[in-house]
PDB file of C-alpha atoms in Angstrom:
ATOM      1  CA  MET A   1      -7.026  -2.922  11.575  1.00  0.00           C
ATOM      2  CA  GLY A   2      -4.577  -2.802  14.232  1.00  0.00           C
ATOM      3  CA  PRO A   3      -0.900  -2.261  14.579  1.00  0.00           C
ATOM      4  CA  GLY A   4       1.069  -4.252  12.620  1.00  0.00           C
ATOM      5  CA  THR A   5       2.056  -5.381   9.271  1.00  0.00           C
ATOM      6  CA  HIS A   6       4.714  -4.565   7.016  1.00  0.00           C
ATOM      7  CA  HIS A   7       4.885  -1.673   5.059  1.00  0.00           C
ATOM      8  CA  PRO A   8       7.666   0.940   4.521  1.00  0.00           C
ATOM      9  CA  GLY A   9       7.046   3.611   6.700  1.00  0.00           C
ATOM     10  CA  ARG A  10       3.939   5.735   7.097  1.00  0.00           C
ATOM     11  CA  GLY A  11       2.217   7.700   9.372  1.00  0.00           C
ATOM     12  CA  ALA A  12       1.108   7.187  13.196  1.00  0.00           C
ATOM     13  CA  LEU A  13      -2.103   7.929  14.593  1.00  0.00           C
ATOM     14  CA  ARG A  14      -2.823  11.398  16.250  1.00  0.00           C
ATOM     15  CA  GLY A  15      -4.880  14.098  16.293  1.00  0.00           C
ATOM     16  CA  GLY A  16      -8.068  13.888  18.310  1.00  0.00           C
ATOM     17  CA  ARG A  17      -9.101  10.463  16.922  1.00  0.00           C
ATOM     18  CA  GLY A  18      -5.406   9.122  17.976  1.00  0.00           C
ATOM     19  CA  GLY A  19      -6.580   7.417  21.266  1.00  0.00           C
ATOM     20  CA  ALA A  20      -9.387   5.890  19.219  1.00  0.00           C
ATOM     21  CA  ALA A  21      -7.202   4.712  16.561  1.00  0.00           C
ATOM     22  CA  ARG A  22      -4.827   3.252  19.179  1.00  0.00           C
ATOM     23  CA  ASP A  23      -7.955   1.520  20.615  1.00  0.00           C
ATOM     24  CA  ARG A  24      -8.737   0.160  17.473  1.00  0.00           C
ATOM     25  CA  ALA A  25      -5.412  -1.184  17.036  1.00  0.00           C
ATOM     26  CA  ALA A  26      -5.383  -2.961  19.977  1.00  0.00           C
ATOM     27  CA  GLU A  27      -8.787  -4.942  19.565  1.00  0.00           C
ATOM     28  CA  LEU A  28      -7.147  -6.043  16.316  1.00  0.00           C
ATOM     29  CA  GLN A  29      -5.118  -8.778  17.566  1.00  0.00           C
ATOM     30  CA  HIS A  30      -7.278 -11.681  17.485  1.00  0.00           C
ATOM     31  CA  PRO A  31      -7.260 -14.684  15.314  1.00  0.00           C
ATOM     32  CA  VAL A  32      -4.241 -12.977  13.290  1.00  0.00           C
ATOM     33  CA  LEU A  33      -0.853 -13.908  14.768  1.00  0.00           C
ATOM     34  CA  PHE A  34       1.835 -12.235  13.001  1.00  0.00           C
ATOM     35  CA  ARG A  35       5.235 -13.735  14.502  1.00  0.00           C
ATOM     36  CA  ARG A  36       7.774 -13.008  11.707  1.00  0.00           C
ATOM     37  CA  ASP A  37      10.341 -10.337  12.361  1.00  0.00           C
ATOM     38  CA  LEU A  38      10.049  -9.594   8.502  1.00  0.00           C
ATOM     39  CA  HIS A  39       6.423  -8.760   7.765  1.00  0.00           C
ATOM     40  CA  ALA A  40       5.029  -8.017   4.705  1.00  0.00           C
ATOM     41  CA  HIS A  41       3.980  -4.397   4.833  1.00  0.00           C
ATOM     42  CA  ARG A  42       1.471  -1.846   3.062  1.00  0.00           C
ATOM     43  CA  ARG A  43      -1.975  -0.199   2.601  1.00  0.00           C
ATOM     44  CA  GLY A  44      -5.110  -0.979   4.177  1.00  0.00           C
ATOM     45  CA  ARG A  45      -8.196  -0.624   2.683  1.00  0.00           C
ATOM     46  CA  GLY A  46      -9.113   2.767   1.392  1.00  0.00           C
ATOM     47  CA  ALA A  47      -9.365   5.620   3.521  1.00  0.00           C
ATOM     48  CA  ARG A  48      -8.087   9.058   3.455  1.00  0.00           C
ATOM     49  CA  HIS A  49      -4.937  10.109   5.435  1.00  0.00           C
ATOM     50  CA  HIS A  50      -6.899  12.267   7.810  1.00  0.00           C
ATOM     51  CA  GLY A  51      -6.204  13.345  11.388  1.00  0.00           C
ATOM     52  CA  SER A  52      -6.341   9.575  12.344  1.00  0.00           C
ATOM     53  CA  ALA A  53      -3.810   8.600  10.196  1.00  0.00           C
ATOM     54  CA  ARG A  54      -1.415  11.421  11.732  1.00  0.00           C
ATOM     55  CA  GLY A  55      -0.279  10.152  15.116  1.00  0.00           C
ATOM     56  CA  ALA A  56       2.225   8.087  17.149  1.00  0.00           C
ATOM     57  CA  SER A  57       0.715   4.891  18.136  1.00  0.00           C
ATOM     58  CA  HIS A  58       0.979   1.779  20.293  1.00  0.00           C
ATOM     59  CA  HIS A  59       2.369  -1.658  18.869  1.00  0.00           C
ATOM     60  CA  ALA A  60      -0.462  -3.457  20.521  1.00  0.00           C
ATOM     61  CA  PRO A  61      -1.029  -7.214  19.127  1.00  0.00           C
ATOM     62  CA  LEU A  62      -2.903  -7.869  16.303  1.00  0.00           C
ATOM     63  CA  ARG A  63      -6.230  -9.162  16.380  1.00  0.00           C
ATOM     64  CA  GLY A  64      -8.531  -8.661  13.205  1.00  0.00           C
ATOM     65  CA  PHE A  65     -10.387  -5.503  12.067  1.00  0.00           C
ATOM     66  CA  PRO A  66     -12.900  -3.457  13.943  1.00  0.00           C
ATOM     67  CA  GLN A  67     -16.222  -4.651  13.242  1.00  0.00           C
ATOM     68  CA  GLU A  68     -18.633  -1.728  14.182  1.00  0.00           C
ATOM     69  CA  GLY A  69     -19.230   2.044  14.637  1.00  0.00           C
ATOM     70  CA  ALA A  70     -17.623   4.324  12.062  1.00  0.00           C
ATOM     71  CA  HIS A  71     -16.237   1.570   9.879  1.00  0.00           C
ATOM     72  CA  GLN A  72     -19.874   0.707   8.842  1.00  0.00           C
ATOM     73  CA  ALA A  73     -20.116   3.773   7.041  1.00  0.00           C
ATOM     74  CA  ALA A  74     -16.960   2.876   5.329  1.00  0.00           C
ATOM     75  CA  LEU A  75     -18.882   0.228   3.263  1.00  0.00           C
ATOM     76  CA  VAL A  76     -21.840   2.788   1.965  1.00  0.00           C
ATOM     77  CA  GLN A  77     -21.030   4.311  -1.349  1.00  0.00           C
ATOM     78  CA  ARG A  78     -22.864   7.678  -2.086  1.00  0.00           C
ATOM     79  CA  GLY A  79     -24.808   6.765  -5.349  1.00  0.00           C
ATOM     80  CA  GLY A  80     -23.739   3.852  -6.740  1.00  0.00           C
ATOM     81  CA  ALA A  81     -22.218   0.533  -6.232  1.00  0.00           C
ATOM     82  CA  ILE A  82     -18.973   0.129  -4.164  1.00  0.00           C
ATOM     83  CA  VAL A  83     -16.107  -1.016  -5.986  1.00  0.00           C
ATOM     84  CA  ARG A  84     -13.181  -2.714  -3.399  1.00  0.00           C
ATOM     85  CA  ILE A  85      -9.884  -3.494  -5.183  1.00  0.00           C
ATOM     86  CA  VAL A  86      -6.800  -4.767  -3.608  1.00  0.00           C
ATOM     87  CA  LEU A  87      -3.765  -3.735  -6.042  1.00  0.00           C
ATOM     88  CA  LEU A  88      -0.799  -6.401  -5.830  1.00  0.00           C
ATOM     89  CA  GLY A  89       2.513  -6.146  -7.403  1.00  0.00           C
ATOM     90  CA  CYS A  90       6.039  -6.073  -6.427  1.00  0.00           C
ATOM     91  CA  PRO A  91       8.432  -2.945  -5.862  1.00  0.00           C
ATOM     92  CA  GLY A  92       8.649  -1.256  -9.161  1.00  0.00           C
ATOM     93  CA  ALA A  93       5.719  -3.085 -10.920  1.00  0.00           C
ATOM     94  CA  GLY A  94       3.702   0.676 -11.342  1.00  0.00           C
ATOM     95  CA  LYS A  95       1.063   0.118  -8.698  1.00  0.00           C
ATOM     96  CA  GLY A  96       0.921   3.777  -7.713  1.00  0.00           C
ATOM     97  CA  THR A  97       0.772   4.879 -11.294  1.00  0.00           C
ATOM     98  CA  GLN A  98      -1.961   2.657 -12.178  1.00  0.00           C
ATOM     99  CA  ALA A  99      -3.622   3.188  -8.830  1.00  0.00           C
ATOM    100  CA  LYS A 100      -4.112   6.888  -9.589  1.00  0.00           C
ATOM    101  CA  VAL A 101      -5.566   5.735 -13.069  1.00  0.00           C
ATOM    102  CA  LEU A 102      -7.869   3.570 -11.527  1.00  0.00           C
ATOM    103  CA  CYS A 103      -9.127   6.055  -8.885  1.00  0.00           C
ATOM    104  CA  ALA A 104      -9.461   8.991 -11.188  1.00  0.00           C
ATOM    105  CA  ARG A 105     -11.751   6.807 -13.403  1.00  0.00           C
ATOM    106  CA  PHE A 106     -13.813   4.949 -10.743  1.00  0.00           C
ATOM    107  CA  GLY A 107     -14.048   7.678  -8.298  1.00  0.00           C
ATOM    108  CA  LEU A 108     -12.175   5.353  -5.775  1.00  0.00           C
ATOM    109  CA  THR A 109     -10.161   6.580  -2.498  1.00  0.00           C
ATOM    110  CA  HIS A 110      -6.435   5.603  -3.136  1.00  0.00           C
ATOM    111  CA  VAL A 111      -4.759   3.877   0.002  1.00  0.00           C
ATOM    112  CA  SER A 112      -0.748   3.556  -0.077  1.00  0.00           C
ATOM    113  CA  THR A 113       0.750   2.300   2.873  1.00  0.00           C
ATOM    114  CA  GLY A 114       4.054   3.440   0.909  1.00  0.00           C
ATOM    115  CA  ASP A 115       2.814   7.203   1.067  1.00  0.00           C
ATOM    116  CA  LEU A 116       1.841   7.057   4.660  1.00  0.00           C
ATOM    117  CA  PHE A 117       5.213   5.774   5.592  1.00  0.00           C
ATOM    118  CA  ARG A 118       6.937   8.390   3.559  1.00  0.00           C
ATOM    119  CA  THR A 119       5.023  10.864   5.349  1.00  0.00           C
ATOM    120  CA  GLU A 120       5.965   9.601   9.054  1.00  0.00           C
ATOM    121  CA  MET A 121       9.404   9.254   8.274  1.00  0.00           C
ATOM    122  CA  ALA A 122       9.376  12.725   6.732  1.00  0.00           C
ATOM    123  CA  LYS A 123       8.462  14.002  10.264  1.00  0.00           C
ATOM    124  CA  ALA A 124      10.895  11.962  11.699  1.00  0.00           C
ATOM    125  CA  SER A 125       8.665  10.852  14.435  1.00  0.00           C
ATOM    126  CA  PRO A 126       9.670   7.979  16.797  1.00  0.00           C
ATOM    127  CA  LEU A 127       7.654   5.155  14.575  1.00  0.00           C
ATOM    128  CA  GLY A 128       8.980   6.988  11.160  1.00  0.00           C
ATOM    129  CA  LYS A 129      12.490   6.304  12.507  1.00  0.00           C
ATOM    130  CA  ARG A 130      11.789   3.007  13.323  1.00  0.00           C
ATOM    131  CA  VAL A 131      10.000   2.546   9.871  1.00  0.00           C
ATOM    132  CA  GLY A 132      13.185   4.230   8.142  1.00  0.00           C
ATOM    133  CA  ASP A 133      15.487   1.462   9.559  1.00  0.00           C
ATOM    134  CA  TYR A 134      13.382  -1.129   7.848  1.00  0.00           C
ATOM    135  CA  VAL A 135      13.425   0.592   4.592  1.00  0.00           C
ATOM    136  CA  LYS A 136      16.897   1.301   4.406  1.00  0.00           C
ATOM    137  CA  LYS A 137      17.912  -2.413   5.080  1.00  0.00           C
ATOM    138  CA  GLY A 138      15.405  -3.569   2.098  1.00  0.00           C
ATOM    139  CA  MET A 139      13.029  -5.107   4.913  1.00  0.00           C
ATOM    140  CA  LEU A 140       9.391  -4.848   5.099  1.00  0.00           C
ATOM    141  CA  VAL A 141       7.863  -2.846   7.637  1.00  0.00           C
ATOM    142  CA  PRO A 142       6.163  -5.246  10.708  1.00  0.00           C
ATOM    143  CA  ASP A 143       2.513  -5.827  10.799  1.00  0.00           C
ATOM    144  CA  ASP A 144       1.642  -4.028  14.096  1.00  0.00           C
ATOM    145  CA  VAL A 145       2.802  -0.657  12.838  1.00  0.00           C
ATOM    146  CA  VAL A 146       1.218  -0.952   9.204  1.00  0.00           C
ATOM    147  CA  VAL A 147      -1.973  -2.242  10.569  1.00  0.00           C
ATOM    148  CA  GLU A 148      -2.233   0.380  13.243  1.00  0.00           C
ATOM    149  CA  LEU A 149      -1.820   3.032  10.346  1.00  0.00           C
ATOM    150  CA  VAL A 150      -4.276   1.468   8.306  1.00  0.00           C
ATOM    151  CA  ALA A 151      -6.639   1.036  10.836  1.00  0.00           C
ATOM    152  CA  ALA A 152      -6.354   4.775  11.682  1.00  0.00           C
ATOM    153  CA  THR A 153      -7.275   5.809   8.010  1.00  0.00           C
ATOM    154  CA  LEU A 154     -10.412   3.427   7.289  1.00  0.00           C
ATOM    155  CA  ASP A 155     -12.925   5.485   8.936  1.00  0.00           C
ATOM    156  CA  ALA A 156     -12.771   8.250   6.467  1.00  0.00           C
ATOM    157  CA  VAL A 157     -13.458   6.051   3.436  1.00  0.00           C
ATOM    158  CA  PRO A 158     -17.263   6.985   2.357  1.00  0.00           C
ATOM    159  CA  GLY A 159     -17.291   4.529  -0.548  1.00  0.00           C
ATOM    160  CA  GLY A 160     -15.196   2.378  -2.839  1.00  0.00           C
ATOM    161  CA  TRP A 161     -11.494   2.008  -2.407  1.00  0.00           C
ATOM    162  CA  LEU A 162      -8.291   0.737  -3.497  1.00  0.00           C
ATOM    163  CA  LEU A 163      -5.483  -0.812  -1.380  1.00  0.00           C
ATOM    164  CA  ASP A 164      -2.316  -0.547  -2.604  1.00  0.00           C
ATOM    165  CA  GLY A 165       0.565  -2.467  -0.658  1.00  0.00           C
ATOM    166  CA  PHE A 166      -1.869  -3.978   1.813  1.00  0.00           C
ATOM    167  CA  PRO A 167      -2.227  -6.733   2.550  1.00  0.00           C
ATOM    168  CA  ARG A 168       0.778  -8.232   2.117  1.00  0.00           C
ATOM    169  CA  THR A 169       0.711 -11.491   3.962  1.00  0.00           C
ATOM    170  CA  LEU A 170      -1.911 -14.037   4.142  1.00  0.00           C
ATOM    171  CA  ALA A 171      -2.663 -13.364   7.664  1.00  0.00           C
ATOM    172  CA  GLN A 172      -3.532  -9.767   6.771  1.00  0.00           C
ATOM    173  CA  ALA A 173      -5.593 -10.736   3.921  1.00  0.00           C
ATOM    174  CA  GLN A 174      -7.568 -13.125   6.412  1.00  0.00           C
ATOM    175  CA  ALA A 175      -7.844 -10.080   8.886  1.00  0.00           C
ATOM    176  CA  LEU A 176      -9.293  -7.924   6.009  1.00  0.00           C
ATOM    177  CA  ASP A 177     -11.735 -10.588   4.747  1.00  0.00           C
ATOM    178  CA  LYS A 178     -12.949 -11.034   8.295  1.00  0.00           C
ATOM    179  CA  TYR A 179     -13.712  -7.135   8.891  1.00  0.00           C
ATOM    180  CA  LEU A 180     -15.172  -6.841   5.431  1.00  0.00           C
ATOM    181  CA  VAL A 181     -17.526  -9.733   5.954  1.00  0.00           C
ATOM    182  CA  SER A 182     -18.779  -8.635   9.169  1.00  0.00           C
ATOM    183  CA  ASN A 183     -19.768  -5.380   7.711  1.00  0.00           C
ATOM    184  CA  GLY A 184     -21.441  -7.172   4.868  1.00  0.00           C
ATOM    185  CA  GLY A 185     -18.728  -6.528   2.153  1.00  0.00           C
ATOM    186  CA  LYS A 186     -16.244  -8.021   0.238  1.00  0.00           C
ATOM    187  CA  ILE A 187     -13.109  -7.568  -2.019  1.00  0.00           C
ATOM    188  CA  ASP A 188     -14.502  -7.329  -5.539  1.00  0.00           C
ATOM    189  CA  LEU A 189     -11.135  -7.492  -7.396  1.00  0.00           C
ATOM    190  CA  VAL A 190      -7.676  -8.537  -6.510  1.00  0.00           C
ATOM    191  CA  LEU A 191      -5.629  -7.102  -9.526  1.00  0.00           C
ATOM    192  CA  SER A 192      -2.164  -8.232  -9.617  1.00  0.00           C
ATOM    193  CA  LEU A 193       0.787  -6.586 -11.869  1.00  0.00           C
ATOM    194  CA  ALA A 194       3.277  -9.305 -13.003  1.00  0.00           C
ATOM    195  CA  MET A 195       6.855  -8.568 -14.055  1.00  0.00           C
ATOM    196  CA  ARG A 196      10.094 -10.110 -14.355  1.00  0.00           C
ATOM    197  CA  GLU A 197      12.516  -9.433 -11.811  1.00  0.00           C
ATOM    198  CA  GLU A 198      15.280  -8.273 -14.222  1.00  0.00           C
ATOM    199  CA  ALA A 199      12.707  -5.918 -15.452  1.00  0.00           C
ATOM    200  CA  VAL A 200      12.121  -4.513 -11.943  1.00  0.00           C
ATOM    201  CA  VAL A 201      15.816  -4.122 -11.244  1.00  0.00           C
ATOM    202  CA  ALA A 202      16.483  -2.364 -14.368  1.00  0.00           C
ATOM    203  CA  ARG A 203      13.252   0.193 -13.724  1.00  0.00           C
ATOM    204  CA  LEU A 204      14.130   0.789  -9.997  1.00  0.00           C
ATOM    205  CA  ALA A 205      17.908   0.647  -9.758  1.00  0.00           C
ATOM    206  CA  GLY A 206      17.761   3.557 -12.763  1.00  0.00           C
ATOM    207  CA  ARG A 207      15.010   5.383 -10.861  1.00  0.00           C
ATOM    208  CA  TRP A 208      16.197   9.048  -9.592  1.00  0.00           C
ATOM    209  CA  SER A 209      13.905  11.634  -8.149  1.00  0.00           C
ATOM    210  CA  CYS A 210      13.667  15.410  -7.212  1.00  0.00           C
ATOM    211  CA  PRO A 211      13.134  15.914  -3.576  1.00  0.00           C
ATOM    212  CA  ALA A 212      12.353  19.322  -4.292  1.00  0.00           C
ATOM    213  CA  CYS A 213       9.048  19.019  -6.544  1.00  0.00           C
ATOM    214  CA  GLY A 214       8.780  15.222  -6.815  1.00  0.00           C
ATOM    215  CA  GLU A 215       9.435  14.632 -10.300  1.00  0.00           C
ATOM    216  CA  VAL A 216      10.740  11.105 -10.962  1.00  0.00           C
ATOM    217  CA  PHE A 217      13.305  10.270 -13.830  1.00  0.00           C
ATOM    218  CA  ASN A 218      14.459   6.922 -14.952  1.00  0.00           C
ATOM    219  CA  LEU A 219      18.033   6.481 -16.560  1.00  0.00           C
ATOM    220  CA  GLN A 220      16.818   4.102 -18.950  1.00  0.00           C
ATOM    221  CA  SER A 221      13.290   4.991 -20.068  1.00  0.00           C
ATOM    222  CA  ARG A 222      12.903   8.581 -18.944  1.00  0.00           C
ATOM    223  CA  PRO A 223      16.393  10.079 -18.147  1.00  0.00           C
ATOM    224  CA  PRO A 224      16.786  14.086 -17.462  1.00  0.00           C
ATOM    225  CA  GLN A 225      18.314  16.371 -19.901  1.00  0.00           C
ATOM    226  CA  GLN A 226      21.051  17.353 -18.115  1.00  0.00           C
ATOM    227  CA  ALA A 227      22.501  14.449 -15.736  1.00  0.00           C
ATOM    228  CA  GLY A 228      21.645  14.829 -12.193  1.00  0.00           C
ATOM    229  CA  VAL A 229      19.435  17.779 -12.418  1.00  0.00           C
ATOM    230  CA  CYS A 230      15.528  18.085 -12.588  1.00  0.00           C
ATOM    231  CA  ASP A 231      14.119  18.941 -15.997  1.00  0.00           C
ATOM    232  CA  LYS A 232      11.144  20.610 -13.975  1.00  0.00           C
ATOM    233  CA  CYS A 233      12.648  22.826 -11.218  1.00  0.00           C
ATOM    234  CA  GLY A 234      16.438  22.684 -11.694  1.00  0.00           C
ATOM    235  CA  GLY A 235      16.504  20.908  -8.499  1.00  0.00           C
ATOM    236  CA  LYS A 236      19.201  18.118  -7.613  1.00  0.00           C
ATOM    237  CA  LEU A 237      18.085  14.673  -8.133  1.00  0.00           C
ATOM    238  CA  LEU A 238      18.815  12.048  -5.532  1.00  0.00           C
ATOM    239  CA  GLN A 239      18.429   8.140  -5.529  1.00  0.00           C
ATOM    240  CA  ARG A 240      16.616   6.834  -2.851  1.00  0.00           C
ATOM    241  CA  GLU A 241      18.499   4.082  -0.582  1.00  0.00           C
ATOM    242  CA  ASP A 242      15.774   1.596  -1.444  1.00  0.00           C
ATOM    243  CA  ASP A 243      16.574   2.076  -5.128  1.00  0.00           C
ATOM    244  CA  THR A 244      19.871   0.752  -5.250  1.00  0.00           C
ATOM    245  CA  GLU A 245      20.318  -2.464  -6.993  1.00  0.00           C
ATOM    246  CA  ALA A 246      21.090  -4.580  -3.608  1.00  0.00           C
ATOM    247  CA  THR A 247      18.302  -3.181  -2.050  1.00  0.00           C
ATOM    248  CA  VAL A 248      15.973  -3.643  -4.820  1.00  0.00           C
ATOM    249  CA  ARG A 249      16.875  -7.342  -5.218  1.00  0.00           C
ATOM    250  CA  ARG A 250      16.635  -7.967  -1.535  1.00  0.00           C
ATOM    251  CA  ARG A 251      13.190  -6.319  -1.547  1.00  0.00           C
ATOM    252  CA  LEU A 252      12.090  -8.524  -4.124  1.00  0.00           C
ATOM    253  CA  MET A 253      13.223 -11.598  -2.479  1.00  0.00           C
ATOM    254  CA  VAL A 254      11.390 -10.566   0.642  1.00  0.00           C
ATOM    255  CA  TYR A 255       8.189  -9.589  -1.337  1.00  0.00           C
ATOM    256  CA  GLU A 256       8.217 -12.886  -3.111  1.00  0.00           C
ATOM    257  CA  ASP A 257       8.800 -15.009   0.056  1.00  0.00           C
ATOM    258  CA  LEU A 258       6.155 -13.255   2.112  1.00  0.00           C
ATOM    259  CA  THR A 259       3.327 -12.623  -0.738  1.00  0.00           C
ATOM    260  CA  ARG A 260       3.378 -15.897  -2.987  1.00  0.00           C
ATOM    261  CA  PRO A 261       0.925 -17.336  -0.806  1.00  0.00           C
ATOM    262  CA  LEU A 262      -1.531 -14.636  -1.486  1.00  0.00           C
ATOM    263  CA  ALA A 263      -1.762 -15.332  -4.983  1.00  0.00           C
ATOM    264  CA  ALA A 264      -3.013 -18.602  -4.239  1.00  0.00           C
ATOM    265  CA  TYR A 265      -5.310 -17.269  -1.652  1.00  0.00           C
ATOM    266  CA  TYR A 266      -6.946 -14.822  -3.945  1.00  0.00           C
ATOM    267  CA  ARG A 267      -7.279 -17.371  -6.958  1.00  0.00           C
ATOM    268  CA  SER A 268      -9.271 -19.796  -4.636  1.00  0.00           C
ATOM    269  CA  GLU A 269     -11.608 -16.600  -4.018  1.00  0.00           C
ATOM    270  CA  GLY A 270     -12.106 -16.293  -7.567  1.00  0.00           C
ATOM    271  CA  ASN A 271     -11.599 -12.684  -7.387  1.00  0.00           C
ATOM    272  CA  PHE A 272      -8.146 -12.693  -8.862  1.00  0.00           C
ATOM    273  CA  GLN A 273      -6.961 -11.350 -12.102  1.00  0.00           C
ATOM    274  CA  GLU A 274      -3.332 -10.637 -13.458  1.00  0.00           C
ATOM    275  CA  VAL A 275      -1.893  -7.892 -15.928  1.00  0.00           C
ATOM    276  CA  ASP A 276       1.445  -7.882 -17.770  1.00  0.00           C
ATOM    277  CA  GLY A 277       2.976  -4.849 -15.451  1.00  0.00           C
ATOM    278  CA  GLY A 278       6.047  -4.589 -18.116  1.00  0.00           C
ATOM    279  CA  GLN A 279       4.241  -3.321 -20.757  1.00  0.00           C
ATOM    280  CA  SER A 280       4.224   0.726 -21.365  1.00  0.00           C
ATOM    281  CA  PRO A 281       2.067   2.423 -18.417  1.00  0.00           C
ATOM    282  CA  GLU A 282      -0.432   3.435 -21.301  1.00  0.00           C
ATOM    283  CA  ASP A 283      -0.848   0.055 -22.235  1.00  0.00           C
ATOM    284  CA  VAL A 284      -1.122  -1.508 -18.777  1.00  0.00           C
ATOM    285  CA  ALA A 285      -3.647   1.334 -18.029  1.00  0.00           C
ATOM    286  CA  ARG A 286      -5.691   0.355 -20.887  1.00  0.00           C
ATOM    287  CA  ALA A 287      -5.694  -3.276 -19.575  1.00  0.00           C
ATOM    288  CA  VAL A 288      -6.371  -2.602 -15.622  1.00  0.00           C
ATOM    289  CA  THR A 289      -9.212  -0.440 -16.961  1.00  0.00           C
ATOM    290  CA  ALA A 290     -10.764  -2.935 -19.075  1.00  0.00           C
ATOM    291  CA  VAL A 291     -10.333  -5.424 -16.150  1.00  0.00           C
ATOM    292  CA  VAL A 292     -12.053  -2.974 -13.628  1.00  0.00           C
ATOM    293  CA  ASP A 293     -14.772  -1.803 -16.349  1.00  0.00           C
ATOM    294  CA  GLY A 294     -16.025  -5.865 -16.203  1.00  0.00           C
ATOM    295  CA  VAL A 295     -16.218  -5.509 -12.230  1.00  0.00           C
ATOM    296  CA  HIS A 296     -17.850  -2.311 -12.186  1.00  0.00           C
ATOM    297  CA  ALA A 297     -20.697  -3.012 -14.783  1.00  0.00           C
TER     298      ALA A 297
END
């Protein structure tokens, strides 16, 4: 992939492969034009966050996915069939939780644009600061930034993967399909976690986390024993700027506007399935596992 898509801040391309990643990003410009100021963001297909996922990069125009070279290896599963999953769902739908469940059960590589963005923001790099500006406003990170990050991670995936947060727009989905087809692959399953807006607002606006140990609490479903204090390490709990109610509603509006066409696109491809994300995490896990079991069989 190349630079550009919307995702909440992630890492830039660095290390020994940073230059190559930037070259790949520049190649991605072709048939896909991303013109909006607000682009959908999030994870490209699987890959580990290796050195290539770590460096600052150019913001070259988008073209499409690289079609040869090391990326071919990403479609070779060692010892079994490859399973490639795109996980969709609005902010707060529980994609991160279910992604961990599925990756652990089926041996998939979890690629999350959100994690990549947060890493880059934590480094306070120029790219991270740019991403942070979008995140604080409840906006999606531009395509060029997201695609660049995803491009930097593709080489490291040796087998099956789960994309969490990418694609976010129809153009991104088409770019992903073009890349896969050129390498003899395809998406096996597009799994969408559906939730009502009010349920999402209640879930996210009540979320507080501990910056010291990463523990997450919810004032409604899992409140801390002592208000404002982490049960696990005693650290002070904070609410992320993108979890306030006003920002959550803005994020949902942007998400709906940009990603609605994705469901229609993937439904037409015949690989789209939806699960009720408003159930308990355990029930959702059982449901998504059953769906993937059918594909994996």
